Coordinates of C-alpha atoms in Angstrom, one line a residue:
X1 CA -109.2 158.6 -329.3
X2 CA -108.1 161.2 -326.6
X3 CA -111.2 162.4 -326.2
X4 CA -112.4 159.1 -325.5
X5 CA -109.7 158.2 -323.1
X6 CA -109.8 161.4 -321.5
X7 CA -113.7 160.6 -320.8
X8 CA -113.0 157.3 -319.7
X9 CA -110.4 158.3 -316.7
X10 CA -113.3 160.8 -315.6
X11 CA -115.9 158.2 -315.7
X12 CA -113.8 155.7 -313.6
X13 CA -112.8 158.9 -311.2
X14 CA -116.6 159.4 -310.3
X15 CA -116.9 155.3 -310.1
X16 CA -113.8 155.7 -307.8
X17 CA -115.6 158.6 -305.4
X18 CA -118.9 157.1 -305.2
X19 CA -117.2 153.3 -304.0
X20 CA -114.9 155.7 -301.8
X21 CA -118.5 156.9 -299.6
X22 CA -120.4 153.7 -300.1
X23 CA -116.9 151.5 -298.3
X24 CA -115.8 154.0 -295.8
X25 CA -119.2 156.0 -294.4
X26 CA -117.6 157.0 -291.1
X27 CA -115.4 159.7 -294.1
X28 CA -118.9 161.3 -294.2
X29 CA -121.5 160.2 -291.7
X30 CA -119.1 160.0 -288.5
X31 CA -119.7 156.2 -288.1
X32 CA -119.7 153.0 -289.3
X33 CA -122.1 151.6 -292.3
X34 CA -121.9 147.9 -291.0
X35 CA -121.5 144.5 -293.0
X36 CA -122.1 146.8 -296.3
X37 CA -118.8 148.6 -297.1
X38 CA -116.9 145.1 -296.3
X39 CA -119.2 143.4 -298.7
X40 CA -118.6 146.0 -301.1
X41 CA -114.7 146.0 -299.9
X42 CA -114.0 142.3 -300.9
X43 CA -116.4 142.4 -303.7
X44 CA -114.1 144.9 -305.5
X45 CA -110.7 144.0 -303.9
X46 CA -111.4 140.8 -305.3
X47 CA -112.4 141.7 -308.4
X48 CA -109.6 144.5 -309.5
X49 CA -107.1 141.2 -308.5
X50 CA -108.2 139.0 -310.2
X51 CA -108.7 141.2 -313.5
X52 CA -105.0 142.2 -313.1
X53 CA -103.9 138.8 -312.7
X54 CA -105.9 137.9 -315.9
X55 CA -104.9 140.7 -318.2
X56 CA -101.5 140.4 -317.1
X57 CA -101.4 136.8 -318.0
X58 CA -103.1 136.8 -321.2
X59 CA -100.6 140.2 -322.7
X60 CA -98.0 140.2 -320.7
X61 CA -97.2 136.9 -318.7
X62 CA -93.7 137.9 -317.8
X63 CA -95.2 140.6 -315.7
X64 CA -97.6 138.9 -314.3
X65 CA -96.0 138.4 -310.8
X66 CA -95.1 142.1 -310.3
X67 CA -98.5 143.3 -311.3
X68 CA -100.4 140.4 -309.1
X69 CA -98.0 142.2 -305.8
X70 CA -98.3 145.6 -307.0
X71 CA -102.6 145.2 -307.0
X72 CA -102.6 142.9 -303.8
X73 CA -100.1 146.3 -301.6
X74 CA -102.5 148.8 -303.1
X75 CA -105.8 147.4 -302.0
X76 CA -104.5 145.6 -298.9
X77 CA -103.5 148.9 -297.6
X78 CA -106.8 150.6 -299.4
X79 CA -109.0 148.3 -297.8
X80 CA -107.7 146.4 -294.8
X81 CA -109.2 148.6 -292.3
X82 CA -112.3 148.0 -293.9
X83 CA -113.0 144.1 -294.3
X84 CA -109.6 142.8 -293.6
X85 CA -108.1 142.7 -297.1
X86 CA -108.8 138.9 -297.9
X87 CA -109.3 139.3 -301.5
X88 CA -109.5 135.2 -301.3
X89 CA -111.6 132.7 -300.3
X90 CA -108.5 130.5 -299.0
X91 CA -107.5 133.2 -297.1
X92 CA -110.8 134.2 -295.5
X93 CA -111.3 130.3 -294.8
X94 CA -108.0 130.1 -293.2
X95 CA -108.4 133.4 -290.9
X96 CA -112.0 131.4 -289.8
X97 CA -110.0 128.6 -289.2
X98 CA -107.1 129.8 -287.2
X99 CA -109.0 130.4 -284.3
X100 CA -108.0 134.2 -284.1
X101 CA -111.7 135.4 -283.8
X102 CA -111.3 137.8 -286.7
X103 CA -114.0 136.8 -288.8
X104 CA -117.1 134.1 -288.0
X105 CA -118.0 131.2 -290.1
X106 CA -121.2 133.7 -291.4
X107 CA -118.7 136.2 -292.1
X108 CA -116.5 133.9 -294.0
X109 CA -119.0 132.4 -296.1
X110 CA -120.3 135.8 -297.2
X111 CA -116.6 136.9 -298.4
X112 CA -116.1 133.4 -300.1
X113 CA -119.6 134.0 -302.1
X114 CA -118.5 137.9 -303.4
X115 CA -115.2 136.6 -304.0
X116 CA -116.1 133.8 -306.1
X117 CA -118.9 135.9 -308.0
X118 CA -116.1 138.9 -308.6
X119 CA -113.7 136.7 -309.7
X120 CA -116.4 135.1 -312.2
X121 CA -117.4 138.9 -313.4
X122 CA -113.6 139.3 -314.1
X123 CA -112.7 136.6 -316.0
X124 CA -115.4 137.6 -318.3
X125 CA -114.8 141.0 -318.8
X126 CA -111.1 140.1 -318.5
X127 CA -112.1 137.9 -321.8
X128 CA -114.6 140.0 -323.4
X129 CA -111.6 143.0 -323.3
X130 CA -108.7 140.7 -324.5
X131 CA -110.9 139.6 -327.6
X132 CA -111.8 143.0 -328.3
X133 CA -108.1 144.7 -328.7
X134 CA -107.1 142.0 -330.9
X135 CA -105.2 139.2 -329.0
X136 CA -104.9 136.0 -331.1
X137 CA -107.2 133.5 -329.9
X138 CA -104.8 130.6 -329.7
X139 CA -102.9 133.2 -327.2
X140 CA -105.2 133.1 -325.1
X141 CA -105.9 129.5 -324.7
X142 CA -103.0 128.8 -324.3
X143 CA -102.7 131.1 -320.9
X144 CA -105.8 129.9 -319.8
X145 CA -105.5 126.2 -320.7
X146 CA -103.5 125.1 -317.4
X147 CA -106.6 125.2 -315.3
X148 CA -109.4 124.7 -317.3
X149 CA -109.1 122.8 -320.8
X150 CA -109.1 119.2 -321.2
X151 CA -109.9 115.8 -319.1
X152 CA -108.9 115.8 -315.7
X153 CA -105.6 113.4 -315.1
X154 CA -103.0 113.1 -313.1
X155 CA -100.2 112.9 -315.0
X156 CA -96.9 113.4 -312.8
X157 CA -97.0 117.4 -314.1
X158 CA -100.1 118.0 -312.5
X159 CA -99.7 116.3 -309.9
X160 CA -96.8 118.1 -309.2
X161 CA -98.5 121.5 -310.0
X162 CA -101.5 120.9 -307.6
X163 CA -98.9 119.7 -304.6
X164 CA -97.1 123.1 -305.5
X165 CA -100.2 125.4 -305.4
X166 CA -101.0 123.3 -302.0
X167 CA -97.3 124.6 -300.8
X168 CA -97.7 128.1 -302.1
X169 CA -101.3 128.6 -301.1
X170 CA -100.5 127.3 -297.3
X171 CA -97.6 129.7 -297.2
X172 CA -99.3 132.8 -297.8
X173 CA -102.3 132.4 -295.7
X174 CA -99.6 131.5 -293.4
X175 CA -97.8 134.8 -294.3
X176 CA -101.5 137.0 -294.2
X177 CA -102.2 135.5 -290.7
X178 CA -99.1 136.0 -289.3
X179 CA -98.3 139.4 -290.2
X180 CA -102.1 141.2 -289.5
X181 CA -103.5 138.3 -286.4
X182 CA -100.5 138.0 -284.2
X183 CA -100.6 140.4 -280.8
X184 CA -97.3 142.1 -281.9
X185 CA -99.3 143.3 -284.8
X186 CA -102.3 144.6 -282.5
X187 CA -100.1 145.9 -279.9
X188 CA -97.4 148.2 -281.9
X189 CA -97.6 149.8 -285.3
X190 CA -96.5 148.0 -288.2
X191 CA -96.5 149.0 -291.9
X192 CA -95.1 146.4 -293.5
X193 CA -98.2 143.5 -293.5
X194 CA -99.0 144.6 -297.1
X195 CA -95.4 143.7 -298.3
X196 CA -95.2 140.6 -296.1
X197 CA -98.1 139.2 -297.6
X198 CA -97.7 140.0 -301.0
X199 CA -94.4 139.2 -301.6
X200 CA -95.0 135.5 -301.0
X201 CA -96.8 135.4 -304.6
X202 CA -93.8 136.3 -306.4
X203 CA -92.1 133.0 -306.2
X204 CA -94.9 131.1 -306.2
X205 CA -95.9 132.8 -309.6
X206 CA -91.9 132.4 -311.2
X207 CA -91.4 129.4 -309.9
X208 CA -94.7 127.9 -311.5
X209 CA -95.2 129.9 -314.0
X210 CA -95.5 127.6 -317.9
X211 CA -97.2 127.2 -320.6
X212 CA -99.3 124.4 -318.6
X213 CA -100.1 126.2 -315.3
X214 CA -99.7 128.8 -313.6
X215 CA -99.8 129.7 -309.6
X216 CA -103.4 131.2 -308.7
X217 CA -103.6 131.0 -304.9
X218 CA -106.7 131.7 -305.1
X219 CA -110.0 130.0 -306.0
X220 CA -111.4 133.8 -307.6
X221 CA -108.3 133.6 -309.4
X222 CA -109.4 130.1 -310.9
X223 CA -113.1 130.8 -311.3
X224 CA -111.9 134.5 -313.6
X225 CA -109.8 131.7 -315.6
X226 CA -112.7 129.7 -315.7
X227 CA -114.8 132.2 -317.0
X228 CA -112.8 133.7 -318.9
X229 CA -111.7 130.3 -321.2
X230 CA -115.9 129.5 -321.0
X231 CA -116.2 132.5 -323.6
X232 CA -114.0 130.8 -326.0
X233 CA -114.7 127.1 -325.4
X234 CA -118.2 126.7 -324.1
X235 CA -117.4 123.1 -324.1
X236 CA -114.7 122.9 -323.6
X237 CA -114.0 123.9 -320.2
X238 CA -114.1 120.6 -317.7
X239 CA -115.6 121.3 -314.3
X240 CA -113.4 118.5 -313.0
X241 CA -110.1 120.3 -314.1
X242 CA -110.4 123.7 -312.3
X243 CA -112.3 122.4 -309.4
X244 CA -109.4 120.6 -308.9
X245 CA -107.1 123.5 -308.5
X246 CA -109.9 125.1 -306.5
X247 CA -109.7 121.8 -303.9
X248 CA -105.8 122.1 -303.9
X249 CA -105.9 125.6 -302.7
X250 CA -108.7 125.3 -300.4
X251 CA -106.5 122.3 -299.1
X252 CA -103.5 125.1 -299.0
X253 CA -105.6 127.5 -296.8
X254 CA -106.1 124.8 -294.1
X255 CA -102.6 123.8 -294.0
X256 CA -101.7 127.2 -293.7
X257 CA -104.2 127.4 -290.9
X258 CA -102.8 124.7 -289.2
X259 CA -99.5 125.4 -289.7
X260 CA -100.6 128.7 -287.8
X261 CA -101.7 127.4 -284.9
X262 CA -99.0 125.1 -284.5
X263 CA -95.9 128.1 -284.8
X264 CA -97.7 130.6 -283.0
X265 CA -99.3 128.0 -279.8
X266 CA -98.1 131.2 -277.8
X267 CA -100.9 133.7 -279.4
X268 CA -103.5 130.9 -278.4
X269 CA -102.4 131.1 -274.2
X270 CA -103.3 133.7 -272.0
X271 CA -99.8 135.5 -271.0
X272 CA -98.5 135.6 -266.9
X273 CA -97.1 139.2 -266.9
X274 CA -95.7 140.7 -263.6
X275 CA -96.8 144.4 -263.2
X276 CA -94.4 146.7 -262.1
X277 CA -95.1 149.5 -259.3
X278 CA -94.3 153.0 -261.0
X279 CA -94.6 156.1 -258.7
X280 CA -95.8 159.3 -260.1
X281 CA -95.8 162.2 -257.6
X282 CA -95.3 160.1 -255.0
X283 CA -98.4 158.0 -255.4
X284 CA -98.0 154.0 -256.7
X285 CA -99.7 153.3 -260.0
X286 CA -100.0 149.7 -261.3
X287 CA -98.4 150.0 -264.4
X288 CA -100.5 148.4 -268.4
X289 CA -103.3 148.0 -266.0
X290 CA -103.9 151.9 -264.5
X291 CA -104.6 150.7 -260.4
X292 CA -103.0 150.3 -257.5
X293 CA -105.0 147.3 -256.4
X294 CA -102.3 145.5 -259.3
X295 CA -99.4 146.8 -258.4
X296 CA -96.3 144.0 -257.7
X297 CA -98.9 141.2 -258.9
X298 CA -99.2 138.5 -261.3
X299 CA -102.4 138.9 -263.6
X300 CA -103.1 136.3 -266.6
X301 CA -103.7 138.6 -269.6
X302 CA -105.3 137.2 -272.6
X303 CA -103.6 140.4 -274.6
X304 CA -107.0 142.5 -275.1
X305 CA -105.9 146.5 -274.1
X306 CA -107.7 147.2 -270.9
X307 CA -109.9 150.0 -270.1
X308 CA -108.2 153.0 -269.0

């Protein structure tokens, strides 16, 4: 069995080098590969969260929370340079909709399609594995039931659940744009984005966590539950029932959006800054904008770093 193991941590090494060249090209070719490495970027992002968040929840749903965070820090700051780190279709739609100009409508819809997919693949490799080690099937309905088994109703419990994952969803798109859209974030180094956004899925996933449902945040999330329960009730997963939860948190992502736009009004005006005459040797230097023709004046700056 060590053997075994010991093969399998080489095999996922060589997997890890060869997605290392095919998502950051510039490593090896001194410039950018284009829309491929995002693509591939989200794809897997998506896909090791939402396999975490599956396996976590079927074995160990206690833990769930702190492993959902610890996967969403690592690949945030894996990836983010590289597609943005959305890892979440309510996310991605929320960053097209907050009128930042980070990522286009065609953009958007491509992230939502290989997030969706990944999360599909997961749930059913999440399932496949949890069958094969031995979990007891009622187990794992059970974890998966909230979403996915039985006739869709609104009973005052769900109602309540969906309202919650609105609420939860809406705050951390709110939280991702925020903390990697705003100028302060383009304009001085921060580290802490990764955290920022992360740690809003920690109450969210204690708070709602039960026997009935739990907090996904995120439509992948669903689909991998969706998937995953399909394996072990072909029919009896309801389309009505997780589409639900996928409406609430696409619901979440424009609220968040919204709510956005309305806090930060500033990041959407272009900013009246006075520049300040420096000397340097003697000779008058417009200070930010590097001439003396704006020197002492009032420019309207849309906070874009000008050409030095």
């Amino acid at each position: 069995q060590g053997l075994r193991c010991a093969c399998c941590n080489l095999l996922g090494a060589a997997l890890a080098a060869v997605l290392y060249r095919v998502i950051r090209p510039q490593e090896f070719e001194g410039q950018a590969g284009g829309v491929l490495p995002k693509c591939v970027a989200e794809f897997v992002g998506t896909f090791l969260l939402v396999m975490t968040v599956l396996l976590a929840v079927v074995t160990k749903p206690a833990f769930a929370s702190l492993a959902a965070m610890a996967c969403v820090v690592s690949m945030t700051y894996a990836l983010f340079t590289v597609s943005g780190s959305n890892f979440n279709p309510a996310v991605s739609l929320g960053i097209a909709l907050s009128g930042r100009d980070k990522l286009s409508m065609v953009d958007c819809a491509t992230y939502i399609a290989l997030q969706l997919s990944a999360g599909a693949l997961a749930g059913l490799i999440a399932g496949t594995t949890a069958h094969i080690t031995g979990l007891k099937l009622e187990d794992i309905q059970m974890a998966l039931a909230g979403h996915t088994v039985g006739p869709l109703d609104f009973r005052p419990e769900v109602r309540n659940a969906l309202l919650a994952e609105v609420i939860f969803t809406a705050t951390f798109v709110f939280a991702v744009l925020a903390a990697t859209t705003t100028r302060s974030r383009l304009l001085r180094s921060n580290f802490h984005f990764g955290l920022a956004t992360a740690g809003t899925m920690a109450p969210a996933m204690v708070s709602m966590g039960s026997k009935h449902c739990s907090a996904a945040l995120n439509p992948a999330v669903t689909m991998g539950l969706a998937a995953a329960e399909f394996l072990y009730h072909p029919g009896g997963s309801h389309p009505g029932k997780w589409l639900s939860w996928v409406i609430s948190q696409t619901i979440g992502g424009i609220v968040g959006s919204l709510l956005f736009r309305f806090l930060y009004w500033r990041e959407f005006e272009d900013r009246i800054i006075p520049l300040v005459a420096e000397t340097e040797g003697g000779a008058e230097v417009g200070s930010l904008v590097g001439g003396n023709e704006h020197a002492n004046k009032w420019v309207a700056w849309s906070g874009q770093r000008p050409d030095m």
